Coordinates of C-alpha atoms in Angstrom, one line a residue:
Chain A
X228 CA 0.0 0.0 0.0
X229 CA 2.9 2.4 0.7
X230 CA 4.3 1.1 -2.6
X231 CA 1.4 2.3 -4.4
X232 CA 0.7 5.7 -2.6
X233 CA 4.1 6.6 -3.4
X234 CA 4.2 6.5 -7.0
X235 CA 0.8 7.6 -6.9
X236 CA 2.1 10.9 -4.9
X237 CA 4.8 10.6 -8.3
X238 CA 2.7 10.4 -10.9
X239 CA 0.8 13.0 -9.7
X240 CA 3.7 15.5 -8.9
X241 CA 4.4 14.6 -12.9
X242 CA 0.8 16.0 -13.7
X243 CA 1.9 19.2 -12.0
X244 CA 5.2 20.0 -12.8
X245 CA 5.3 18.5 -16.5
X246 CA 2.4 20.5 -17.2
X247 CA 0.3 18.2 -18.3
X248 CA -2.9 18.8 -15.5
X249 CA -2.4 22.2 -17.0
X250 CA -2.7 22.0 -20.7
X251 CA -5.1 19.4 -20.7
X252 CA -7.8 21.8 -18.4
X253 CA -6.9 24.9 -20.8
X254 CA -8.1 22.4 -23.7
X255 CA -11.0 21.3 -21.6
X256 CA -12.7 25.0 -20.8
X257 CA -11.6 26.1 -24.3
X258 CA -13.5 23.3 -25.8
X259 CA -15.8 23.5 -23.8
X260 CA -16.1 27.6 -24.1
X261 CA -16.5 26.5 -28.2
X262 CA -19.7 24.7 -28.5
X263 CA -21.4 27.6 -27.1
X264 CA -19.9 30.1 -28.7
X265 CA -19.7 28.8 -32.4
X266 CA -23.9 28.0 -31.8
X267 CA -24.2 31.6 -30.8
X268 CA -22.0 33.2 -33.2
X269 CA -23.1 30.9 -36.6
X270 CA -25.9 33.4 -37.1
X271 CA -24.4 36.5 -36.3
X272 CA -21.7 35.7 -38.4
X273 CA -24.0 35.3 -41.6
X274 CA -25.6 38.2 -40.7
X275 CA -22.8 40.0 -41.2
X276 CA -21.3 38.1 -44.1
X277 CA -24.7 38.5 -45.8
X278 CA -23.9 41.1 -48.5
X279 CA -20.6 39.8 -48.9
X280 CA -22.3 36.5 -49.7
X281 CA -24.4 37.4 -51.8
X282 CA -22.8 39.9 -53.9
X283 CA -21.0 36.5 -54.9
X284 CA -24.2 35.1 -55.8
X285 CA -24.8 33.2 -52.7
X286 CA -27.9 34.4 -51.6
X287 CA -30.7 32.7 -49.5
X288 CA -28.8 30.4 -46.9
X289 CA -31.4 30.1 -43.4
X290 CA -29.9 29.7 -40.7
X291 CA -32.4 27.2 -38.8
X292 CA -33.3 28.1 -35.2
X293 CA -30.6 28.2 -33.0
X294 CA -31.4 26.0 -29.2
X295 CA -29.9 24.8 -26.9
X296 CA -29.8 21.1 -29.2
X297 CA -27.7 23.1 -31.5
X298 CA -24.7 24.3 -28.3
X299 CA -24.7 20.2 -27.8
X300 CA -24.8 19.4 -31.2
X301 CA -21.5 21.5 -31.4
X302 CA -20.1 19.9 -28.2
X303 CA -20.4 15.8 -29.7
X304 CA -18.3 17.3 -32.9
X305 CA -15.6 18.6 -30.7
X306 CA -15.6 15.8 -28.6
X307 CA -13.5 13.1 -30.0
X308 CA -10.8 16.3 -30.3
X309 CA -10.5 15.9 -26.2
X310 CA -10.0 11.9 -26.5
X311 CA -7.3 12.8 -29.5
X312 CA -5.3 15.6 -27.3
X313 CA -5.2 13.2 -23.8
X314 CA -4.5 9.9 -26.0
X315 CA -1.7 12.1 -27.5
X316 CA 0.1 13.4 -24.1
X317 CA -0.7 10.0 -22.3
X318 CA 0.7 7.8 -25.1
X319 CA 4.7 8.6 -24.0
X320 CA 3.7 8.2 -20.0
X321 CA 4.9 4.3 -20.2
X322 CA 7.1 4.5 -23.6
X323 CA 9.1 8.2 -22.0
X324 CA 10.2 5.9 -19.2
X325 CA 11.3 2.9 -21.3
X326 CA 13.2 4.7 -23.3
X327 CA 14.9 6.9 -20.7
X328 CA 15.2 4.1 -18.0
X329 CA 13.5 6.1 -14.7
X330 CA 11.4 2.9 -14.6
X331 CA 14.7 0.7 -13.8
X332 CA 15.6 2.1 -10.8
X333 CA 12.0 1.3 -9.5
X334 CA 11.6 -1.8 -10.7
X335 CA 14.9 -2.9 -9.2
X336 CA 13.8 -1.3 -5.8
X337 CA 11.4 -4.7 -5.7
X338 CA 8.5 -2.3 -6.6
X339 CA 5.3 -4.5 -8.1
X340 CA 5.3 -4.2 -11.6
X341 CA 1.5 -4.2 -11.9
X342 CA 1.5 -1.2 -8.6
X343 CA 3.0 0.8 -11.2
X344 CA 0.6 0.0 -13.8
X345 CA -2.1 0.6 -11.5
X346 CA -0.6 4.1 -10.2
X347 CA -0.6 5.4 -13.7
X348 CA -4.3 4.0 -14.6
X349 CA -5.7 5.7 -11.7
X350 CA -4.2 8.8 -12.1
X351 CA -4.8 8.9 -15.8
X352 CA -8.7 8.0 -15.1
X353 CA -9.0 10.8 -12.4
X354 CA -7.0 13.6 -15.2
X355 CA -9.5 11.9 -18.1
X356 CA -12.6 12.7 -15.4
X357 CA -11.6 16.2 -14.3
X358 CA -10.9 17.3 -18.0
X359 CA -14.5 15.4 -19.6
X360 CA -16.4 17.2 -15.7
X361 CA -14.7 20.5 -16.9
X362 CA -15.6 20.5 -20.7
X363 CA -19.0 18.8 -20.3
X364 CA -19.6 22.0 -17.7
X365 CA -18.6 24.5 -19.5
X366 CA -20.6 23.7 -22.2
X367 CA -23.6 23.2 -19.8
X368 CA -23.5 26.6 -18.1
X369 CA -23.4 28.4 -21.1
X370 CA -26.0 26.3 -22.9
X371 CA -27.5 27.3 -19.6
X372 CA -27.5 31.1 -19.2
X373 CA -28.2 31.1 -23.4
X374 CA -30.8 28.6 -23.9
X375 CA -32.3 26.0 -22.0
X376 CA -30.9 22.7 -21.4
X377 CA -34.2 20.9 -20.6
X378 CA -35.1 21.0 -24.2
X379 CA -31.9 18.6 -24.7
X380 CA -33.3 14.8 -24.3
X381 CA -30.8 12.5 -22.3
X382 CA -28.1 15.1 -21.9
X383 CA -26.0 13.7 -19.0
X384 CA -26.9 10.0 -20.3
X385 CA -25.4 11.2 -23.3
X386 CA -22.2 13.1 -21.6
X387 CA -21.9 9.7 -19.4
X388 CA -21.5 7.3 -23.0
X389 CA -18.2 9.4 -24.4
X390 CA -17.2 9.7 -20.7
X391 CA -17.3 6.1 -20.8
X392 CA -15.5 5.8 -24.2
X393 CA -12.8 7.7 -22.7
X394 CA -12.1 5.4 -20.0
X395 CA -12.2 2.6 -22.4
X396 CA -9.5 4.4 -24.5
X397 CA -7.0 4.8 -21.6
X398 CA -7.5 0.8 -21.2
X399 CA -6.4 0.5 -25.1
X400 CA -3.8 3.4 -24.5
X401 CA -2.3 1.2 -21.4
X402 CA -2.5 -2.3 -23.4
X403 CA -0.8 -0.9 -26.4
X404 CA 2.1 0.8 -23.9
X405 CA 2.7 -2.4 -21.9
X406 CA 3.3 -4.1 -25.3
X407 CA 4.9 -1.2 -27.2
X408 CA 8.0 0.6 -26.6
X409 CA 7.6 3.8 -28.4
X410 CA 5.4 6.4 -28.3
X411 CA 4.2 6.1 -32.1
X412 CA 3.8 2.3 -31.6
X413 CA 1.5 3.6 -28.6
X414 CA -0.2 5.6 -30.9
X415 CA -1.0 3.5 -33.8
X416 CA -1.8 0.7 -32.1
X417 CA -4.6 2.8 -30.1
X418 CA -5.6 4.6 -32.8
X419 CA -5.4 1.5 -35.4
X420 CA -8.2 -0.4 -33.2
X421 CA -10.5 2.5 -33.1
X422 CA -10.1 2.5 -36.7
X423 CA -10.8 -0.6 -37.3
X424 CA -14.0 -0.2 -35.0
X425 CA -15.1 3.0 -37.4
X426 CA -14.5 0.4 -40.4
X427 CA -16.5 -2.3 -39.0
X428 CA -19.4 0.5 -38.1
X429 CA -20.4 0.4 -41.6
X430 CA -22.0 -2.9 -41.3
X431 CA -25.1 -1.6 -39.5
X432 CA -25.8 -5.1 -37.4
X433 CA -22.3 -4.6 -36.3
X434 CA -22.1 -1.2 -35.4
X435 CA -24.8 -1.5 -32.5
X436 CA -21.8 -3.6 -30.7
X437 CA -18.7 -1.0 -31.7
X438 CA -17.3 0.7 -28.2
X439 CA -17.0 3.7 -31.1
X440 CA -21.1 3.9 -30.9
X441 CA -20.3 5.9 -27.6
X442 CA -19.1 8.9 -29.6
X443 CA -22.2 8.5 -31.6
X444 CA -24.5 9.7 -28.1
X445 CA -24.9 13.4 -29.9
X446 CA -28.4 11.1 -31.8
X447 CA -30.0 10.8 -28.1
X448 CA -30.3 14.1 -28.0
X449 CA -33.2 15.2 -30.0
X450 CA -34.8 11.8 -28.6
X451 CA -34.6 10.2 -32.5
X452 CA -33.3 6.7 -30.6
X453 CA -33.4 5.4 -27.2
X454 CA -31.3 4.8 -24.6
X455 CA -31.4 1.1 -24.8
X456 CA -29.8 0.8 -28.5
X457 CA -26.7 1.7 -26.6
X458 CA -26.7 -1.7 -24.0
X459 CA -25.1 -3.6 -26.6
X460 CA -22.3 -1.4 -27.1
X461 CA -21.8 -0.8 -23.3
X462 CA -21.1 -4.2 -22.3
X463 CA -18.7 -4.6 -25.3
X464 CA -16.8 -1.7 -23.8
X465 CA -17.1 -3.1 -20.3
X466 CA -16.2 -6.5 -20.9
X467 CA -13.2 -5.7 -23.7
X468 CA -11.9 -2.7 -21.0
X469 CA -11.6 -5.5 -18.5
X470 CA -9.6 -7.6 -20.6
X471 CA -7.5 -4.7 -21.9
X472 CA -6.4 -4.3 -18.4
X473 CA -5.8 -8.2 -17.6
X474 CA -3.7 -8.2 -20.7
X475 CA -1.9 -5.0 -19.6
X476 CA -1.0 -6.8 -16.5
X477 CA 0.1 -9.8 -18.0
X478 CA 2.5 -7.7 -20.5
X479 CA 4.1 -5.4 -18.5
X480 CA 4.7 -7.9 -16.0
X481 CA 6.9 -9.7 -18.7
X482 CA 8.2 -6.5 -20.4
X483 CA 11.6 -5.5 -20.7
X484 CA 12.2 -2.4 -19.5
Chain B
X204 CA 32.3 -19.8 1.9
X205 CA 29.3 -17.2 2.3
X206 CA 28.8 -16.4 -1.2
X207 CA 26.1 -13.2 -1.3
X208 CA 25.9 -14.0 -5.3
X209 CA 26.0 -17.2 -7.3
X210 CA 25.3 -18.0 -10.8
X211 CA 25.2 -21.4 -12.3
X212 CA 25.3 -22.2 -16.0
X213 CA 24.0 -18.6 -17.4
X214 CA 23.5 -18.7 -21.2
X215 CA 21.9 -15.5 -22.9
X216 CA 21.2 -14.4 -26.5
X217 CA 19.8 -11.8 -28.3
X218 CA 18.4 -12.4 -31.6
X219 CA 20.9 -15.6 -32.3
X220 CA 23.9 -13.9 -30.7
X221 CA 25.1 -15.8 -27.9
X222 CA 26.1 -13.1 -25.4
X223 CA 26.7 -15.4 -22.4
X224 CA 27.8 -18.5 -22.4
X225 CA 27.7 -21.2 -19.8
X226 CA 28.6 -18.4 -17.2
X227 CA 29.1 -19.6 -13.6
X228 CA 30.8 -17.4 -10.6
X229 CA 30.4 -17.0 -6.9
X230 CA 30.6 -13.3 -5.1
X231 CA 31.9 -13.5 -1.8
X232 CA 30.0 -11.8 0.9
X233 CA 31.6 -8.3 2.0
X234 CA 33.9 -8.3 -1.2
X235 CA 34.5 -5.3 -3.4
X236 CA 33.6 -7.8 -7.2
X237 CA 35.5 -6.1 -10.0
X238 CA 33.3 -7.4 -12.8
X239 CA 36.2 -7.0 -16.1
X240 CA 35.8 -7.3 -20.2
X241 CA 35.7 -5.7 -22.8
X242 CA 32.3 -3.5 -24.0
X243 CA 29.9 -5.2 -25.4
X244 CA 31.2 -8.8 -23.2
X245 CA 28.2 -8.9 -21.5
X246 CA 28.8 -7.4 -18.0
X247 CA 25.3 -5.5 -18.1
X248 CA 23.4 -8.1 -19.2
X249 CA 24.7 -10.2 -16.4
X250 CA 24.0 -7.4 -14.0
X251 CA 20.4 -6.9 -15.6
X252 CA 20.1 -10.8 -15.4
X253 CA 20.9 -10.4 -11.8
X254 CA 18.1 -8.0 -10.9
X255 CA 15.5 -10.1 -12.9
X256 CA 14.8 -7.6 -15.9
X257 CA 16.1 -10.2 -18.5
X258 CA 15.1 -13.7 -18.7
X259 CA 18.0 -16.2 -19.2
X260 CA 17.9 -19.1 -21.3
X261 CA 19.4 -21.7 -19.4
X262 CA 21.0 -21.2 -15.7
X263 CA 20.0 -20.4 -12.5
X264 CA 21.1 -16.9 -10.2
X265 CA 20.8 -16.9 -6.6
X266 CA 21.1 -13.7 -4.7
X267 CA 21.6 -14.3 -0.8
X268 CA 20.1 -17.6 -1.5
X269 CA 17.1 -16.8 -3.0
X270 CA 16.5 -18.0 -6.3
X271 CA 15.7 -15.1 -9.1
X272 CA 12.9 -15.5 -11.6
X273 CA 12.6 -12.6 -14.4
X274 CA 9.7 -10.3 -13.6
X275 CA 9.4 -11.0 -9.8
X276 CA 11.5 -9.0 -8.0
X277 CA 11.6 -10.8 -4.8
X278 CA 15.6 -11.0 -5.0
X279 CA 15.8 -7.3 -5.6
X280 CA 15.2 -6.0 -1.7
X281 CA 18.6 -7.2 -1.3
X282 CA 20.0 -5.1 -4.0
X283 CA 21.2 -1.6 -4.6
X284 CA 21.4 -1.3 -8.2
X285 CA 23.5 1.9 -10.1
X286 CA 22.5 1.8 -13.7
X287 CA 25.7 2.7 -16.4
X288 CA 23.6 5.9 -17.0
X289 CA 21.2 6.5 -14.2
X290 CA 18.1 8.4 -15.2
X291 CA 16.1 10.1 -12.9
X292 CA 12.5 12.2 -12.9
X293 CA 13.8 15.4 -14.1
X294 CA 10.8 17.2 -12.0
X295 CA 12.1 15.8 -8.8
X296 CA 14.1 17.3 -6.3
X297 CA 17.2 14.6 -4.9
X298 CA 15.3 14.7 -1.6
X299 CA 11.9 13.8 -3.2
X300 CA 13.3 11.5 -5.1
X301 CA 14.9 9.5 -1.9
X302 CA 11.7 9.9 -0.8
X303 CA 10.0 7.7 -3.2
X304 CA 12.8 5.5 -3.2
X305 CA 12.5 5.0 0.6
X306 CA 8.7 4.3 0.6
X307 CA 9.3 1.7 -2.0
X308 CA 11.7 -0.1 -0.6
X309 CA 9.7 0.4 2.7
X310 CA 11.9 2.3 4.9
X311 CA 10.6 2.6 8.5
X312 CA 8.8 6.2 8.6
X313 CA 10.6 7.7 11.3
X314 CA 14.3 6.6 9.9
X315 CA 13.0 8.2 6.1
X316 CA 14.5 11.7 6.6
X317 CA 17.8 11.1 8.4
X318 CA 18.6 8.2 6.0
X319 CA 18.4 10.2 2.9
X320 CA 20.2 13.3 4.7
X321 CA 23.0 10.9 5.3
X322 CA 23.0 9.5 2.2
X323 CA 23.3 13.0 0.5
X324 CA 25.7 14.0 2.5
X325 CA 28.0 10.7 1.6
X326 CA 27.2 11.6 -1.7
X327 CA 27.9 15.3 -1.2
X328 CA 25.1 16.3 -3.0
X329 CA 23.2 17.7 0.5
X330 CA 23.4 21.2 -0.6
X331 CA 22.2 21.1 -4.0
X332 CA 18.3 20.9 -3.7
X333 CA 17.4 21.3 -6.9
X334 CA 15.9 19.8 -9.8
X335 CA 17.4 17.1 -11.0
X336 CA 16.7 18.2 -15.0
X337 CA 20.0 20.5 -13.9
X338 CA 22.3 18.0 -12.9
X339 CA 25.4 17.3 -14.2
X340 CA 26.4 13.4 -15.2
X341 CA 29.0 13.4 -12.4
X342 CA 25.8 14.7 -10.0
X343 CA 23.2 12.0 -11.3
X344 CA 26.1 9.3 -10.9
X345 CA 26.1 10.1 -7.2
X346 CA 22.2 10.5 -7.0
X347 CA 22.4 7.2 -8.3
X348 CA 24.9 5.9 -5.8
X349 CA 22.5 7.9 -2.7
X350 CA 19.5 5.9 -4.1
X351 CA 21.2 2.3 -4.3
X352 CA 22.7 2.3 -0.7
X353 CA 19.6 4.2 0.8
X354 CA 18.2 1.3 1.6
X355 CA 21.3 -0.4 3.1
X356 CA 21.0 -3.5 0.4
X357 CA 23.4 -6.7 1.5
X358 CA 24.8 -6.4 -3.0
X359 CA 25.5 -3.6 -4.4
X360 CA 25.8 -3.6 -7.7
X361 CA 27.2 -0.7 -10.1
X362 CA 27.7 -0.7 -14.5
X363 CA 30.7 0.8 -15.2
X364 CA 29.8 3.5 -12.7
X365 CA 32.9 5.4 -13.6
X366 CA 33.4 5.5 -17.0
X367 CA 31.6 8.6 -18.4
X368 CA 33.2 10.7 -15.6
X369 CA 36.6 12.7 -15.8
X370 CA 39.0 12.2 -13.7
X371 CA 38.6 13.6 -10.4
X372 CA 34.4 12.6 -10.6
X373 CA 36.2 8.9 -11.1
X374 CA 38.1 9.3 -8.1
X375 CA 35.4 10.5 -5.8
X376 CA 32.9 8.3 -7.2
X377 CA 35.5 5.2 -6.0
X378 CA 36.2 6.6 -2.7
X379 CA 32.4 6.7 -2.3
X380 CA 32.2 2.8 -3.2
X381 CA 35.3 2.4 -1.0
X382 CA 33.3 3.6 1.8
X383 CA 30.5 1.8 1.1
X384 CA 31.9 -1.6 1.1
X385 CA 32.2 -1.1 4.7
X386 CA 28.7 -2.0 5.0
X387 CA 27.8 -3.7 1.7
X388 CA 29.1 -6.2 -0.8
X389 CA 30.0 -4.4 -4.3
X390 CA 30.3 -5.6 -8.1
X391 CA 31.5 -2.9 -10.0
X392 CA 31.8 -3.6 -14.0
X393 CA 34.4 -1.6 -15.5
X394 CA 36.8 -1.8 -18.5
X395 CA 38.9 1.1 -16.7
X396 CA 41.3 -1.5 -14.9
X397 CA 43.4 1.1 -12.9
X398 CA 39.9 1.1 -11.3
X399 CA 39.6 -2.2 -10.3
X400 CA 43.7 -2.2 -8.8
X401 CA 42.3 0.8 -6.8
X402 CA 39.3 -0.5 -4.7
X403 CA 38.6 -4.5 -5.5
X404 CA 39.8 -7.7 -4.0
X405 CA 38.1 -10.2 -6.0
X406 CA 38.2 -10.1 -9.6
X407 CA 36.6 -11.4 -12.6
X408 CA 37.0 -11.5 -16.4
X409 CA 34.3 -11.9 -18.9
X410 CA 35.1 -12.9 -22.3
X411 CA 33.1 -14.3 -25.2
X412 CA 30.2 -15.0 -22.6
X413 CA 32.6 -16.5 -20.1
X414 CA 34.7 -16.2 -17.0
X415 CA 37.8 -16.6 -18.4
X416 CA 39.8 -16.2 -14.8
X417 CA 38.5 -15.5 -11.5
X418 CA 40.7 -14.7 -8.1
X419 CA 41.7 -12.0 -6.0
X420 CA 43.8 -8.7 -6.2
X421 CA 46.0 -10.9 -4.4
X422 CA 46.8 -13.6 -7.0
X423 CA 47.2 -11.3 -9.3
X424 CA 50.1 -9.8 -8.1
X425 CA 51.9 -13.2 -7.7
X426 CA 50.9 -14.1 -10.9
X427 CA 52.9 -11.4 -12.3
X428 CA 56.6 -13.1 -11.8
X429 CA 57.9 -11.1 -9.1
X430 CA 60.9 -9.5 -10.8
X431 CA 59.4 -6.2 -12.2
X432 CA 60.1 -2.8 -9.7
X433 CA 59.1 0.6 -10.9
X434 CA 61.3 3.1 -8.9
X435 CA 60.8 6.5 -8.5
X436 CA 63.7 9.1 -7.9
X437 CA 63.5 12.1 -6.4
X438 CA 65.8 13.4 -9.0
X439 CA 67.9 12.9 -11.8
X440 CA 70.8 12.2 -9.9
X441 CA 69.6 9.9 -8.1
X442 CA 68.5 8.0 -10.7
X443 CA 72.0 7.9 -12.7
X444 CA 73.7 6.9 -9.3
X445 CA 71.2 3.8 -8.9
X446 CA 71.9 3.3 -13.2
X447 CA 75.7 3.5 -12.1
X448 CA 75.4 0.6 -9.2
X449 CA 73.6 -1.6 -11.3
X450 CA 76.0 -0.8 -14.6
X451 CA 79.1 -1.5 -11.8
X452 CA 77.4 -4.9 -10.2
X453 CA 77.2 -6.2 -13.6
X454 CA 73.5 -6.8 -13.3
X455 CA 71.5 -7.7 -16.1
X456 CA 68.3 -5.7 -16.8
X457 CA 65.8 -7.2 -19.4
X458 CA 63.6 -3.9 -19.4
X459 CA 63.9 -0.3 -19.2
X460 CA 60.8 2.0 -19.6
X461 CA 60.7 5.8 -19.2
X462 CA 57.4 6.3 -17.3
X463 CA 55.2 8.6 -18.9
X464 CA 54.5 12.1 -17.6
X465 CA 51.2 11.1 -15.6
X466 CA 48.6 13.0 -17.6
X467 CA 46.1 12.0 -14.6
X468 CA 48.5 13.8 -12.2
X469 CA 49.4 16.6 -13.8
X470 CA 45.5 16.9 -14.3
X471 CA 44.7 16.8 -10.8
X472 CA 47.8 19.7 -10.3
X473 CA 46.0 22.1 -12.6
X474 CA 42.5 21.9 -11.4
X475 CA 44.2 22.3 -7.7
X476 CA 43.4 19.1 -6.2
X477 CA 45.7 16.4 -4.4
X478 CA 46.1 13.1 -5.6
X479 CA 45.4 10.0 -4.1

């Protein structure tokens, strides 16, 4: 227990000194600033544009109403940037200390291999939560104080599905670096399987099981399907996050570092 | 006798190379181990074979004992361990860093502070609490020395902890070890051999994946046929009076060598520091 505390005092310092906490909450309120703003400013902005537009012959475009569906709307296409930017300063967090060797003197200290693992899961879960809390408030406050959030069907169910696809990325980010020794092998293997789950989407019966469905939650929100089509998906991501983090175990336990 | 370290039978490759070979060797307890061969001879993969971070092919390695099996690192609470180049988190402070080396290796609380100040200050590094992202190589060599005695391991173990430093880093970093063997049983690989005559009694040389002579400092001085002297006069005269005696006693001399100005001396002279 002392083992574990400790590096999870270290990984933690990292978080603060590196920068890291830091960057990825800037991203977080800017993103979250964005949704907002870009619904609020779409209009304004052809407005302005209008004679401009049309004087090149583009004339006639109607802007629809613009509600509160419209802020969200914004937020789900934003979204997946957030799980890009933390995938892309978590991938080195394993490979950085391969490479350089801080994880040797650890190791050789008779620290657990899979403390380690576990230190750097938690701590990457509660940075993942705090940045998703922060962007998925920002955008609700000002959703709030513009429009009206109640007109939004299954917002937080919604916010809770690419919440949950986040986690399930940091399982495939901490696989891939407990196999992997470099950061780009970190990255394309995490980015190669959620490719291939985009690619396998396209067969329809397939798709309802994808973990990438979870980015998908923005179609709850006018209430066009129900919260059930996403069970199937759910417990994919559940049961494959589980074994992500067995195999992550069993890897680094065996890796050379 | 108590041996602290024994392997039996190690064979190692990487990708068809055979870098050991059959290796077998005992470390005495409370012995200063110079580990000797050429780079590339295997002496770190040994050592990492020691701590359980490879996985040998065929052998066993006991370590006061206890067998050790790659991955587990049940062996390594009786080990400090100096890496060739030891890396460090650059955020950390030295003292921080102790810090989470003594809760890992599960350092009674109330001895955590003065253990690490001691350390430091064997180290000499107690008055430079800053981050370590400033440190100089000859400064992380002795962090790295502070963090593999903090937790007063039985085997020390150090990769060629002195061959990236110049020469008066060299020196202190061997009185250091000196010191420490007091307390602890040292391997030390090196290729510097002046090294090893300074601070080991038992000696060992690696070549093509084996031991290829063990013993102590001792048998290698009788080894040498004891008929070589190198005299030092305080001045020229001297020298051609002693010449003259031997010319006049007939005496018949087989070798003659001018020594060599003493670059390491004259080096220690300029930067204003004494010898050993």
């Amino acid at each position: 227990m002392r083992q574990l505390k400790a590096f999870i005092k270290k990984e933690w310092m990292e978080q603060f000194r590196t920068n890291k906490l830091l960057i990825i909450m800037i991203v977080s309120v800017m993103m979250g600033i964005m949704a907002p703003a870009v619904a609020k400013l779409t209009p304004v902005l052809f407005e302005t544009m209008a004679d401009t537009l049309a004087e090149q012959g583009i004339a006639g475009i109607e802007v629809g109403d613009v509600t509160a569906l419209t802020s969200w709307q914004q937020f789900y296409k934003n979204i997946s940037m957030l799980v890009i930017v933390f995938v892309i300063m978590y991938s080195g967090s394993y490979t950085t200390e391969y490479q350089r060797g801080t994880l040797i003197n650890i190791v050789t200290k008779g620290m657990s291999r899979t403390k380690i693992l576990v230190s750097k899961l938690l701590v990457q879960l509660v940075v993942w939560t705090m940045a998703y809390v922060v962007n998925f408030v920002t955008t609700y406050v000002y959703t709030e104080y513009y429009w009206d959030n109640s007109e939004v069907k299954n917002c937080i169910f919604a916010g809770v599905m690419v919440y949950i696809f986040g986690i399930w990325v940091i399982g495939l980010m901490t696989l891939a670096s407990s196999i992997g020794d470099t950061n780009m092998s970190v990255l394309l293997i995490t980015g190669g399987v959620v490719a291939v789950c985009y690619i396998l989407s396209i067969v329809p019966d397939v798709a309802e099981y994808m973990p990438t469905k979870l980015l998908g939650a923005v179609e709850l929100l006018n209430g066009a399907v129900d919260v059930e089509t996403y069970a199937k998906a759910t417990i994919v991501v559940v049961m494959t996050y589980l074994m992500t983090i067995i195999g992550s175990v069993l890897c680094f336990n065996k890796k050379r570092i | 006798m108590d041996n602290i370290l024994s392997i039996k039978g190690i064979s190692k490759s990487f990708g068809g190379k055979k870098v050991l070979d059959d290796l077998t060797f005992d470390v005495p307890r409370n012995s200063v181990y110079g580990f000797v061969g050429k780079n590339g001879a295997g002496k770190t993969t040994t050592m990492k074979l020691i701590l359980g971070l490879y996985q040998p092919d065929k052998g066993e390695i006991y370590v006061n004992g206890k067998k050790v099996s790659f991955g587990q690192n049940e062996t390594n609470k009786y080990i400090g361990y100096l890496p060739d180049v030891p890396e460090f988190y650059g955020y950390m402070k030295p003292t921080e860093y102790l810090k989470l080396c003594a809760e890992i290796t599960d350092i009674p609380k109330n001895e955590v502070d003065s253990r690490i100040k001691e350390m430091l200050t064997l180290v000499g590094l107690d008055k430079d609490n800053k981050r370590i992202k400033g440190f100089s190589r000859g400064m992380k060599q002795r962090l790295g020395i502070a963090q593999a005695l903090l937790s007063k391991p039985e085997l020390l173990i150090c990769d060629e902890p002195t061959s990236a430093l110049d020469p008066m880093g060299r020196k202190e970093i061997l009185d250091i070890l000196k010191s420490a063997s007091k307390e602890t049983t040292v391997i030390f690989s090196t290729h510097i051999l002046t090294d090893v005559e300074r601070i080991c009694d038992n000696v060992g040389i690696l070549h093509e994946g084996k031991l290829a002579w063990q013993g102590t400092m001792e048998q290698v001085g009788a080894m040498s046929s004891n008929k070589s002297f190198q005299v030092e006069f305080d001045s020229n005269e001297d020298m051609k009076r002693a010449m003259e005696a031997i010319k006049s006693q007939n005496i018949n001399i087989s070798n003659l060598e001018m020594k060599d100005s003493n670059l390491e001396n004259l080096f220690m002279e300029v930067i204003g520091h004494e010898t050993a």
